[in-house]
């Protein structure tokens, strides 16, 4: 379980997250929507400790993410993350991309890391691209490669930061399908997304962020049907 | 009017000595490159990540190495330090001068190489649980290596050619040795012509080896 309590985040004088309270249960799929600059990415970075926080607390399975005593590299193994800009390692083949972290972070033997990589690449539909370098993959394929790479660490949570936003429209579907598949398999997911269809169909809950505040959270029917907040309704009217 | 008679025999007789000297040239150039790469890497990382005195030290090194004649840099390690009572052997003068120069040039190449790798590579590595060190050594540096490979090769060639300045501080590498024989026999043109060919061959061998290695190393 991910617990966020009264989280405040500043970039210098800029108050980016203004007291976020949020619990994400095991197995839940949470989508986060909101305008550009509302702090969605920053929230994800605070959850896996890529950004320090100024007040409040983030705990993952009762481990305080920002405590000095926390082994952050260990904790991050539980938290897979996929970014908007796909960032495969260009000097490694698809297989090596996926096998690298299991090998050097978890210390798996080469053969076992390879097996894990083959399994996860097959899982995301790249079983026929094992020895291909990322430069020969499409954006959608590279994004699925990034998902496989994260899954190879056997994370318990997956954080997606607009995983489809940088893709050509015709490539969005294959990545969303992969994310759907993970959701069906019971992965706990937090998805920052602009894909309202995905948020509506796949999520258990949808959170709307507005200027650093979590303005509203609830089941998709509520957010898309009868949003309480004026800002939410306005935002949704504009994206549709 | 053109009545110079070529005499190649003396050159051929001292060819074994010239070849020995050529190996000395290669040795000092390779050592200078190894030292230059290590120091250049440090200078680049300092300039990328630090502020204050260390930054200024590294920047001054790069500035001086790149913007003053290499010969003067050699003279500094020879006569300059000599004036303070620190007398290096000709070999060490050339090694120090070349290393200083190479480090300065390589530092700029490395800095550009690191800057060419997007931050997202580091971020992605860290989210997989890699330590900063692992991310650096497994993800960032291999990519930088490829970017700087050709500049480093060029620098290696440059180090070989630049080592010929050694003859001006009394070092008998290939040029110094040539000068030594040439002035004894007065077959100056012949000696330097043959030596030029030897330099040419060394450089071609280096470039050829680098090309073969690149083909093996870089498959992406
Ligand atoms: N490293 C940083 N330094 C300074 N300000 C930052 C930094 N990262 C983000 N910000 C600022 O924090 C605010 C929130 O940014 P964030 O990236 O979290 O927004 P977002 O909701 O993810 O937006 P988008 O939909 O555009 O990705 C923005 O005003 C942004 O300019
Ligand atoms: Mg964002």
Short mmCIF file of C-alpha atoms and ligand atoms in Angstrom, two decimals:
data_model
loop_
_atom_site.label_atom_id
_atom_site.label_comp_id
_atom_site.label_asym_id
_atom_site.label_seq_id
_atom_site.Cartn_x
_atom_site.Cartn_y
_atom_site.Cartn_z
CA UNK A 1 0.00 0.00 0.00
CA UNK A 2 1.13 3.53 -0.81
CA UNK A 3 0.26 6.14 1.80
CA UNK A 4 0.68 9.83 1.15
CA UNK A 5 0.07 12.21 4.04
CA UNK A 6 -0.02 15.99 3.84
CA UNK A 7 2.64 16.02 1.13
CA UNK A 8 4.11 19.41 0.28
CA UNK A 9 6.63 19.90 -2.46
CA UNK A 10 8.41 23.09 -3.43
CA UNK A 11 10.74 23.90 -6.29
CA UNK A 12 12.45 26.89 -4.72
CA UNK A 13 9.61 29.28 -3.99
CA UNK A 14 7.21 27.46 -6.28
CA UNK A 15 4.67 25.48 -4.25
CA UNK A 16 3.98 22.53 -6.54
CA UNK A 17 2.15 20.07 -4.30
CA UNK A 18 -0.01 21.61 -1.61
CA UNK A 19 -0.85 18.97 0.94
CA UNK A 20 -1.73 15.77 -0.84
CA UNK A 21 -3.44 12.94 1.08
CA UNK A 22 -3.85 9.73 -0.83
CA UNK A 23 -3.87 5.98 -0.22
CA UNK A 24 -3.43 3.46 -2.99
CA UNK A 25 -4.35 -0.08 -2.07
CA UNK A 26 -2.73 -3.23 -3.38
CA UNK A 27 -4.31 -4.20 -6.69
CA UNK A 28 -5.84 -0.82 -7.31
CA UNK A 29 -5.54 1.07 -10.59
CA UNK A 30 -5.54 4.82 -10.02
CA UNK A 31 -5.52 7.30 -12.86
CA UNK A 32 -4.40 10.86 -12.30
CA UNK A 33 -5.67 13.53 -14.64
CA UNK A 34 -5.26 17.29 -14.63
CA UNK A 35 -3.92 20.25 -16.53
CA UNK A 36 -0.29 20.69 -17.46
CA UNK A 37 1.74 21.95 -14.53
CA UNK A 38 -0.69 20.73 -11.88
CA UNK A 39 2.00 18.57 -10.24
CA UNK A 40 1.10 15.08 -11.52
CA UNK A 41 4.61 14.07 -12.58
CA UNK A 42 6.08 15.60 -9.47
CA UNK A 43 3.81 13.43 -7.33
CA UNK A 44 5.14 10.28 -9.02
CA UNK A 45 8.72 11.46 -8.53
CA UNK A 46 7.99 11.99 -4.84
CA UNK A 47 6.59 8.47 -4.54
CA UNK A 48 9.75 6.79 -5.75
CA UNK A 49 12.14 9.26 -4.16
CA UNK A 50 13.42 10.89 -7.34
CA UNK A 51 12.43 14.20 -5.74
CA UNK A 52 12.85 15.18 -2.08
CA UNK A 53 9.83 16.55 -0.24
CA UNK A 54 9.57 19.48 2.12
CA UNK A 55 6.71 18.40 4.37
CA UNK A 56 4.53 15.39 5.01
CA UNK A 57 5.24 11.75 4.33
CA UNK A 58 5.18 9.11 1.62
CA UNK A 59 5.25 5.47 2.70
CA UNK A 60 5.38 2.40 0.50
CA UNK A 61 4.44 -0.77 2.36
CA UNK A 62 5.11 1.13 5.55
CA UNK A 63 8.61 2.17 4.51
CA UNK A 64 9.10 5.91 4.63
CA UNK A 65 10.42 6.81 1.17
CA UNK A 66 12.23 9.96 2.25
CA UNK A 67 13.75 8.74 5.51
CA UNK A 68 17.55 8.86 5.59
CA UNK A 69 17.67 5.28 6.85
CA UNK A 70 15.68 3.94 3.89
CA UNK A 71 17.60 1.99 1.26
CA UNK A 72 16.05 3.84 -1.65
CA UNK A 73 17.59 1.59 -4.31
CA UNK A 74 16.02 -1.41 -2.63
CA UNK A 75 12.68 0.31 -2.30
CA UNK A 76 12.68 1.35 -5.96
CA UNK A 77 12.78 -2.28 -6.98
CA UNK A 78 9.18 -2.42 -5.81
CA UNK A 79 8.23 0.62 -7.85
CA UNK A 80 8.48 0.28 -11.61
CA UNK A 81 8.26 3.50 -13.55
CA UNK A 82 7.61 4.36 -17.18
CA UNK A 83 8.16 7.88 -18.44
CA UNK A 84 6.55 9.95 -21.14
CA UNK A 85 9.73 10.16 -23.17
CA UNK A 86 10.72 6.60 -23.91
CA UNK A 87 14.24 6.05 -22.76
CA UNK A 88 15.53 2.66 -23.72
CA UNK A 89 19.27 2.27 -23.35
CA UNK A 90 20.42 2.73 -26.96
CA UNK A 91 23.68 0.82 -26.56
CA UNK A 92 21.93 -2.39 -25.49
CA UNK A 93 19.69 -4.80 -27.36
CA UNK A 94 16.08 -5.18 -26.25
CA UNK A 95 17.08 -8.28 -24.33
CA UNK A 96 20.04 -6.59 -22.66
CA UNK A 97 17.91 -3.56 -21.82
CA UNK A 98 15.58 -5.75 -19.82
CA UNK A 99 18.19 -8.11 -18.36
CA UNK A 100 20.57 -5.40 -17.12
CA UNK A 101 18.86 -4.37 -13.88
CA UNK A 102 17.96 -7.91 -12.72
CA UNK A 103 21.60 -8.81 -13.25
CA UNK A 104 23.39 -5.88 -11.64
CA UNK A 105 20.78 -4.71 -9.13
CA UNK A 106 19.38 -8.04 -8.01
CA UNK A 107 22.53 -10.02 -8.75
CA UNK A 108 20.76 -12.68 -10.81
CA UNK A 109 23.00 -14.99 -12.81
CA UNK A 110 23.26 -14.12 -16.49
CA UNK A 111 21.14 -17.04 -17.70
CA UNK A 112 18.38 -16.36 -15.24
CA UNK A 113 18.32 -12.64 -16.10
CA UNK A 114 18.06 -13.64 -19.73
CA UNK A 115 15.10 -15.89 -19.04
CA UNK A 116 13.36 -13.10 -17.15
CA UNK A 117 13.99 -10.73 -20.04
CA UNK A 118 12.65 -13.16 -22.63
CA UNK A 119 9.57 -13.71 -20.50
CA UNK A 120 8.83 -10.02 -20.02
CA UNK A 121 9.53 -9.08 -23.63
CA UNK A 122 7.15 -11.81 -24.73
CA UNK A 123 4.68 -10.52 -22.16
CA UNK A 124 4.58 -7.09 -23.83
CA UNK A 125 4.57 -8.56 -27.33
CA UNK A 126 8.22 -8.05 -28.22
CA UNK A 127 9.22 -11.70 -28.15
CA UNK A 128 10.47 -11.45 -31.73
CA UNK A 129 12.68 -8.40 -31.07
CA UNK A 130 15.09 -9.81 -28.51
CA UNK A 131 18.31 -8.96 -30.32
CA UNK A 132 17.18 -5.73 -31.90
CA UNK A 133 18.66 -2.39 -30.83
CA UNK A 134 16.19 0.31 -29.73
CA UNK A 135 17.05 2.47 -32.74
CA UNK A 136 15.27 -0.13 -34.86
CA UNK A 137 12.10 -0.05 -32.73
CA UNK A 138 9.11 2.26 -33.14
CA UNK A 139 8.10 4.61 -30.33
CA UNK A 140 5.34 2.28 -29.25
CA UNK A 141 7.70 -0.67 -29.21
CA UNK A 142 10.26 1.29 -27.22
CA UNK A 143 7.60 2.21 -24.72
CA UNK A 144 6.61 -1.45 -24.37
CA UNK A 145 10.30 -2.23 -23.98
CA UNK A 146 10.39 0.28 -21.11
CA UNK A 147 7.43 -1.50 -19.53
CA UNK A 148 9.12 -4.89 -19.88
CA UNK A 149 12.30 -3.44 -18.39
CA UNK A 150 10.39 -2.21 -15.37
CA UNK A 151 8.46 -5.49 -14.99
CA UNK A 152 11.69 -7.49 -15.03
CA UNK A 153 12.42 -6.15 -11.55
CA UNK A 154 9.16 -7.80 -10.42
CA UNK A 155 7.78 -4.57 -8.99
CA UNK A 156 4.67 -4.51 -6.82
CA UNK A 157 3.63 -1.10 -8.09
CA UNK A 158 3.87 0.50 -11.50
CA UNK A 159 3.96 4.26 -12.00
CA UNK A 160 3.16 5.53 -15.49
CA UNK A 161 3.86 9.15 -16.34
CA UNK A 162 1.93 9.89 -19.52
CA UNK A 163 3.34 6.78 -21.12
CA UNK A 164 1.51 7.44 -24.38
CA UNK A 165 1.72 11.24 -24.69
CA UNK A 166 4.81 11.35 -26.87
CA UNK A 167 3.60 8.67 -29.26
CA UNK A 168 2.14 9.01 -32.72
CA UNK A 169 -1.61 8.45 -32.46
CA UNK A 170 -1.49 5.12 -34.26
CA UNK A 171 0.99 3.77 -31.70
CA UNK A 172 -0.94 4.75 -28.59
CA UNK A 173 -3.24 1.74 -28.74
CA UNK A 174 -0.59 -0.93 -28.42
CA UNK A 175 0.86 0.68 -25.29
CA UNK A 176 -2.55 1.19 -23.69
CA UNK A 177 -3.34 -2.46 -24.44
CA UNK A 178 -0.21 -3.48 -22.59
CA UNK A 179 -1.17 -1.32 -19.63
CA UNK A 180 -4.67 -2.81 -19.68
CA UNK A 181 -3.17 -6.26 -19.63
CA UNK A 182 -1.17 -5.40 -16.52
CA UNK A 183 -4.26 -4.01 -14.84
CA UNK A 184 -6.16 -7.21 -15.58
CA UNK A 185 -3.31 -9.21 -14.09
CA UNK A 186 -3.81 -7.36 -10.83
CA UNK A 187 -0.84 -5.00 -10.90
CA UNK A 188 -1.15 -1.99 -8.63
CA UNK A 189 -0.86 1.02 -10.92
CA UNK A 190 -0.78 4.78 -10.74
CA UNK A 191 -1.22 6.20 -14.21
CA UNK A 192 -0.83 9.86 -14.99
CA UNK A 193 -2.67 10.07 -18.27
CA UNK A 194 -4.40 12.22 -20.83
CA UNK A 195 -6.23 9.20 -22.20
CA UNK A 196 -9.69 9.69 -20.74
CA UNK A 197 -10.96 6.47 -22.30
CA UNK A 198 -8.28 4.52 -20.49
CA UNK A 199 -8.93 6.35 -17.22
CA UNK A 200 -12.62 5.62 -17.47
CA UNK A 201 -12.46 1.97 -18.52
CA UNK A 202 -9.48 0.65 -16.62
CA UNK A 203 -9.19 2.59 -13.37
CA UNK A 204 -10.80 1.80 -10.06
CA UNK A 205 -10.47 5.45 -9.11
CA UNK A 206 -9.62 8.65 -10.90
CA UNK A 207 -7.96 11.64 -9.22
CA UNK A 208 -8.16 15.13 -10.62
CA UNK A 209 -5.26 17.48 -9.87
CA UNK A 210 -5.59 21.23 -10.07
CA UNK A 211 -2.75 23.63 -9.27
CA UNK A 212 -1.01 21.34 -6.82
CA UNK A 213 -4.15 20.20 -5.05
CA UNK A 214 -5.97 16.90 -5.42
CA UNK A 215 -9.26 18.53 -6.13
CA UNK A 216 -11.37 15.41 -6.44
CA UNK A 217 -11.02 11.64 -6.32
CA UNK A 218 -13.53 8.90 -6.89
CA UNK A 219 -14.68 6.07 -9.13
CA UNK A 220 -14.66 6.89 -12.85
CA UNK A 221 -18.45 7.09 -12.97
CA UNK A 222 -18.35 9.88 -10.43
CA UNK A 223 -15.53 11.88 -12.00
CA UNK A 224 -16.78 11.53 -15.55
CA UNK A 225 -20.48 11.52 -14.67
CA UNK A 226 -21.17 13.85 -11.81
CA UNK A 227 -17.98 15.60 -10.80
CA UNK A 228 -18.44 17.74 -7.73
CA UNK A 229 -15.73 20.22 -8.52
CA UNK A 230 -16.24 23.00 -10.97
CA UNK A 231 -12.60 22.70 -12.07
CA UNK A 232 -12.98 19.00 -12.83
CA UNK A 233 -16.04 19.59 -14.98
CA UNK A 234 -14.32 22.41 -16.83
CA UNK A 235 -11.19 20.35 -17.44
CA UNK A 236 -13.17 17.39 -18.74
CA UNK A 237 -15.28 19.59 -20.97
CA UNK A 238 -12.10 20.89 -22.57
CA UNK A 239 -10.39 17.58 -23.18
CA UNK A 240 -13.42 15.97 -24.73
CA UNK B 1 71.83 23.57 -60.67
CA UNK B 2 70.26 20.76 -58.70
CA UNK B 3 73.36 18.91 -57.66
CA UNK B 4 72.41 17.37 -54.34
CA UNK B 5 73.32 13.68 -54.26
CA UNK B 6 71.06 11.46 -52.23
CA UNK B 7 72.81 9.05 -49.91
CA UNK B 8 70.42 6.59 -48.34
CA UNK B 9 72.99 4.13 -47.01
CA UNK B 10 73.59 5.90 -43.65
CA UNK B 11 69.87 6.06 -43.04
CA UNK B 12 69.44 2.39 -43.78
CA UNK B 13 72.30 1.54 -41.46
CA UNK B 14 70.67 3.37 -38.57
CA UNK B 15 67.19 2.09 -39.38
CA UNK B 16 67.17 -0.35 -36.43
CA UNK B 17 67.92 2.54 -34.10
CA UNK B 18 65.16 4.58 -35.70
CA UNK B 19 62.71 1.72 -35.26
CA UNK B 20 63.68 1.46 -31.59
CA UNK B 21 63.10 5.18 -31.25
CA UNK B 22 59.75 4.79 -32.97
CA UNK B 23 58.72 2.36 -30.25
CA UNK B 24 59.80 4.88 -27.66
CA UNK B 25 57.62 7.47 -29.40
CA UNK B 26 54.69 5.09 -29.37
CA UNK B 27 55.30 4.24 -25.73
CA UNK B 28 55.37 7.82 -24.54
CA UNK B 29 52.31 8.67 -26.63
CA UNK B 30 50.31 5.73 -25.29
CA UNK B 31 51.26 6.48 -21.70
CA UNK B 32 50.40 10.15 -22.18
CA UNK B 33 47.03 9.13 -23.59
CA UNK B 34 46.28 6.82 -20.67
CA UNK B 35 47.18 9.54 -18.17
CA UNK B 36 45.37 12.10 -20.31
CA UNK B 37 42.19 10.02 -20.42
CA UNK B 38 42.13 9.52 -16.66
CA UNK B 39 42.85 13.16 -15.87
CA UNK B 40 40.65 14.41 -18.71
CA UNK B 41 37.74 12.39 -17.35
CA UNK B 42 38.25 13.92 -13.90
CA UNK B 43 38.51 17.43 -15.34
CA UNK B 44 35.34 16.92 -17.35
CA UNK B 45 33.38 15.62 -14.36
CA UNK B 46 34.66 18.46 -12.17
CA UNK B 47 33.60 21.01 -14.77
CA UNK B 48 30.19 19.39 -15.11
CA UNK B 49 29.36 18.90 -11.45
CA UNK B 50 31.41 21.15 -9.20
CA UNK B 51 31.75 24.84 -8.49
CA UNK B 52 34.42 26.83 -6.69
CA UNK B 53 38.19 26.37 -6.63
CA UNK B 54 38.19 22.91 -8.22
CA UNK B 55 36.06 24.16 -11.08
CA UNK B 56 38.43 27.04 -11.67
CA UNK B 57 41.44 24.76 -11.47
CA UNK B 58 39.97 22.37 -14.04
CA UNK B 59 38.87 25.20 -16.33
CA UNK B 60 42.28 26.86 -16.22
CA UNK B 61 43.93 23.56 -17.09
CA UNK B 62 41.68 23.15 -20.11
CA UNK B 63 42.16 26.76 -21.18
CA UNK B 64 45.95 26.68 -20.98
CA UNK B 65 46.27 23.24 -22.58
CA UNK B 66 44.11 24.20 -25.54
CA UNK B 67 45.15 27.78 -26.10
CA UNK B 68 48.92 27.83 -25.79
CA UNK B 69 51.51 26.15 -28.04
CA UNK B 70 52.18 22.56 -27.06
CA UNK B 71 55.88 23.34 -27.29
CA UNK B 72 55.57 25.94 -24.52
CA UNK B 73 53.77 23.42 -22.36
CA UNK B 74 56.70 21.06 -22.83
CA UNK B 75 59.14 23.84 -22.04
CA UNK B 76 57.26 24.55 -18.86
CA UNK B 77 57.86 21.02 -17.60
CA UNK B 78 61.47 21.27 -18.75
CA UNK B 79 62.92 24.75 -18.26
CA UNK B 80 60.02 26.13 -16.22
CA UNK B 81 60.24 23.58 -13.45
CA UNK B 82 64.00 23.55 -13.90
CA UNK B 83 64.09 27.19 -12.85
CA UNK B 84 62.57 26.10 -9.54
CA UNK B 85 65.22 23.44 -9.12
CA UNK B 86 63.00 20.55 -10.20
CA UNK B 87 64.82 18.77 -13.00
CA UNK B 88 62.88 16.11 -14.86
CA UNK B 89 64.48 13.71 -17.30
CA UNK B 90 63.74 14.39 -20.99
CA UNK B 91 61.44 11.37 -20.97
CA UNK B 92 59.42 12.73 -18.06
CA UNK B 93 59.31 16.22 -19.53
CA UNK B 94 57.73 14.89 -22.71
CA UNK B 95 55.40 12.53 -20.84
CA UNK B 96 54.24 15.28 -18.50
CA UNK B 97 53.86 17.85 -21.28
CA UNK B 98 51.91 15.50 -23.54
CA UNK B 99 49.71 14.27 -20.70
CA UNK B 100 48.94 17.82 -19.69
CA UNK B 101 48.01 18.73 -23.25
CA UNK B 102 45.98 15.59 -23.96
CA UNK B 103 44.08 15.87 -20.67
CA UNK B 104 43.00 19.39 -21.62
CA UNK B 105 41.73 18.43 -25.06
CA UNK B 106 40.14 15.18 -23.92
CA UNK B 107 38.39 16.93 -21.02
CA UNK B 108 36.44 19.02 -23.51
CA UNK B 109 35.58 15.97 -25.61
CA UNK B 110 34.38 14.08 -22.55
CA UNK B 111 32.37 17.03 -21.32
CA UNK B 112 30.57 17.23 -24.64
CA UNK B 113 30.03 13.47 -24.53
CA UNK B 114 28.42 13.57 -21.09
CA UNK B 115 26.25 16.51 -22.06
CA UNK B 116 24.98 14.59 -25.07
CA UNK B 117 23.42 11.92 -22.84
CA UNK B 118 19.94 13.02 -21.78
CA UNK B 119 19.21 13.16 -18.02
CA UNK B 120 16.35 10.75 -18.63
CA UNK B 121 18.86 7.92 -19.08
CA UNK B 122 20.07 8.48 -15.54
CA UNK B 123 16.53 8.82 -14.20
CA UNK B 124 15.38 5.65 -15.90
CA UNK B 125 18.36 3.76 -14.51
CA UNK B 126 17.74 5.00 -11.00
CA UNK B 127 14.08 3.98 -11.09
CA UNK B 128 15.24 0.45 -11.81
CA UNK B 129 17.05 0.48 -8.49
CA UNK B 130 20.54 1.12 -9.85
CA UNK B 131 22.90 3.14 -7.69
CA UNK B 132 24.26 6.33 -9.21
CA UNK B 133 27.56 4.51 -9.75
CA UNK B 134 25.88 1.60 -11.56
CA UNK B 135 23.89 3.98 -13.72
CA UNK B 136 27.03 5.87 -14.58
CA UNK B 137 29.19 2.88 -15.38
CA UNK B 138 26.59 0.69 -17.11
CA UNK B 139 24.42 3.20 -18.91
CA UNK B 140 26.01 6.64 -19.21
CA UNK B 141 29.71 5.90 -19.73
CA UNK B 142 29.27 3.25 -22.44
CA UNK B 143 27.28 5.79 -24.46
CA UNK B 144 29.81 8.54 -23.81
CA UNK B 145 32.54 6.13 -24.85
CA UNK B 146 31.03 5.77 -28.26
CA UNK B 147 30.59 9.51 -28.72
CA UNK B 148 34.19 10.28 -27.77
CA UNK B 149 35.72 7.30 -29.54
CA UNK B 150 36.72 9.13 -32.71
CA UNK B 151 37.93 12.30 -30.97
CA UNK B 152 40.04 10.10 -28.69
CA UNK B 153 41.48 8.30 -31.71
CA UNK B 154 42.38 11.64 -33.25
CA UNK B 155 43.99 12.72 -30.01
CA UNK B 156 46.09 9.55 -30.03
CA UNK B 157 47.38 10.43 -33.50
CA UNK B 158 48.03 13.95 -32.33
CA UNK B 159 49.98 12.64 -29.31
CA UNK B 160 52.25 10.60 -31.57
CA UNK B 161 52.94 13.56 -33.83
CA UNK B 162 53.27 16.01 -30.98
CA UNK B 163 55.83 13.84 -29.22
CA UNK B 164 58.26 14.91 -31.96
CA UNK B 165 58.61 18.14 -29.99
CA UNK B 166 60.61 15.96 -27.64
CA UNK B 167 63.68 16.55 -29.77
CA UNK B 168 63.68 20.17 -28.59
CA UNK B 169 64.09 19.15 -24.97
CA UNK B 170 66.74 16.54 -25.71
CA UNK B 171 64.52 13.48 -25.76
CA UNK B 172 65.66 10.87 -28.28
CA UNK B 173 62.33 9.57 -29.42
CA UNK B 174 61.89 9.15 -33.16
CA UNK B 175 62.50 12.79 -34.08
CA UNK B 176 65.24 13.31 -31.53
CA UNK B 177 67.03 10.20 -32.75
CA UNK B 178 66.65 11.32 -36.34
CA UNK B 179 68.03 14.71 -35.52
CA UNK B 180 70.94 13.07 -33.75
CA UNK B 181 71.91 10.94 -36.76
CA UNK B 182 71.15 13.64 -39.28
CA UNK B 183 73.46 16.14 -37.69
CA UNK B 184 76.24 13.58 -37.45
CA UNK B 185 76.03 12.53 -41.11
CA UNK B 186 74.62 15.73 -42.66
CA UNK B 187 72.11 13.55 -44.57
CA UNK B 188 69.37 15.69 -43.12
CA UNK B 189 66.84 15.36 -45.90
CA UNK B 190 67.22 11.60 -46.18
CA UNK B 191 66.83 11.05 -42.47
CA UNK B 192 63.78 13.18 -42.08
CA UNK B 193 62.19 11.73 -45.21
CA UNK B 194 62.51 8.21 -43.84
CA UNK B 195 61.29 9.30 -40.43
CA UNK B 196 58.27 10.97 -41.99
CA UNK B 197 57.43 7.64 -43.60
CA UNK B 198 57.76 5.90 -40.24
CA UNK B 199 55.39 8.45 -38.63
CA UNK B 200 52.98 7.96 -41.48
CA UNK B 201 52.99 4.20 -41.02
CA UNK B 202 52.47 4.50 -37.26
CA UNK B 203 49.51 6.80 -37.72
CA UNK B 204 47.95 4.58 -40.38
CA UNK B 205 48.34 1.57 -38.12
CA UNK B 206 46.66 3.39 -35.24
CA UNK B 207 43.76 4.52 -37.42
CA UNK B 208 43.36 1.05 -38.92
CA UNK B 209 43.35 -0.61 -35.52
CA UNK B 210 40.84 1.94 -34.25
CA UNK B 211 38.56 1.24 -37.17
CA UNK B 212 38.69 -2.51 -36.63
CA UNK B 213 38.01 -2.09 -32.94
CA UNK B 214 35.10 0.26 -33.60
CA UNK B 215 33.49 -2.24 -35.92
CA UNK B 216 33.64 -4.84 -33.16
CA UNK B 217 32.56 -2.56 -30.33
CA UNK B 218 29.74 -0.53 -31.80
CA UNK B 219 26.93 -2.55 -33.24
CA UNK B 220 24.16 -0.08 -32.59
N1 LIG C 1 12.87 20.27 -11.69
C1 LIG C 1 12.02 21.32 -11.59
N2 LIG C 1 12.48 22.53 -11.20
C2 LIG C 1 11.65 23.58 -11.09
N3 LIG C 1 10.33 23.54 -11.33
C3 LIG C 1 9.81 22.36 -11.72
C4 LIG C 1 10.63 21.19 -11.88
N4 LIG C 1 9.85 20.17 -12.29
C5 LIG C 1 8.60 20.67 -12.38
N5 LIG C 1 8.57 21.98 -12.05
C6 LIG C 1 7.37 22.83 -12.01
O1 LIG C 1 6.46 22.22 -11.13
C7 LIG C 1 5.13 22.35 -11.62
C8 LIG C 1 4.49 20.98 -11.73
O2 LIG C 1 5.18 20.23 -12.72
P1 LIG C 1 4.78 18.77 -13.13
O3 LIG C 1 5.79 18.33 -14.13
O4 LIG C 1 4.63 17.94 -11.92
O5 LIG C 1 3.38 19.00 -13.81
P2 LIG C 1 2.48 17.95 -14.59
O6 LIG C 1 1.17 17.98 -13.93
O7 LIG C 1 3.18 16.66 -14.69
O8 LIG C 1 2.36 18.62 -16.02
P3 LIG C 1 2.41 17.96 -17.48
O9 LIG C 1 1.03 17.51 -17.80
O10 LIG C 1 2.83 19.11 -18.35
O11 LIG C 1 3.41 16.86 -17.45
C9 LIG C 1 5.24 23.06 -12.94
O12 LIG C 1 4.95 24.43 -12.72
C10 LIG C 1 6.67 22.91 -13.33
O13 LIG C 1 7.09 24.00 -14.08
MG1 LIG C 2 4.08 15.59 -16.27
#
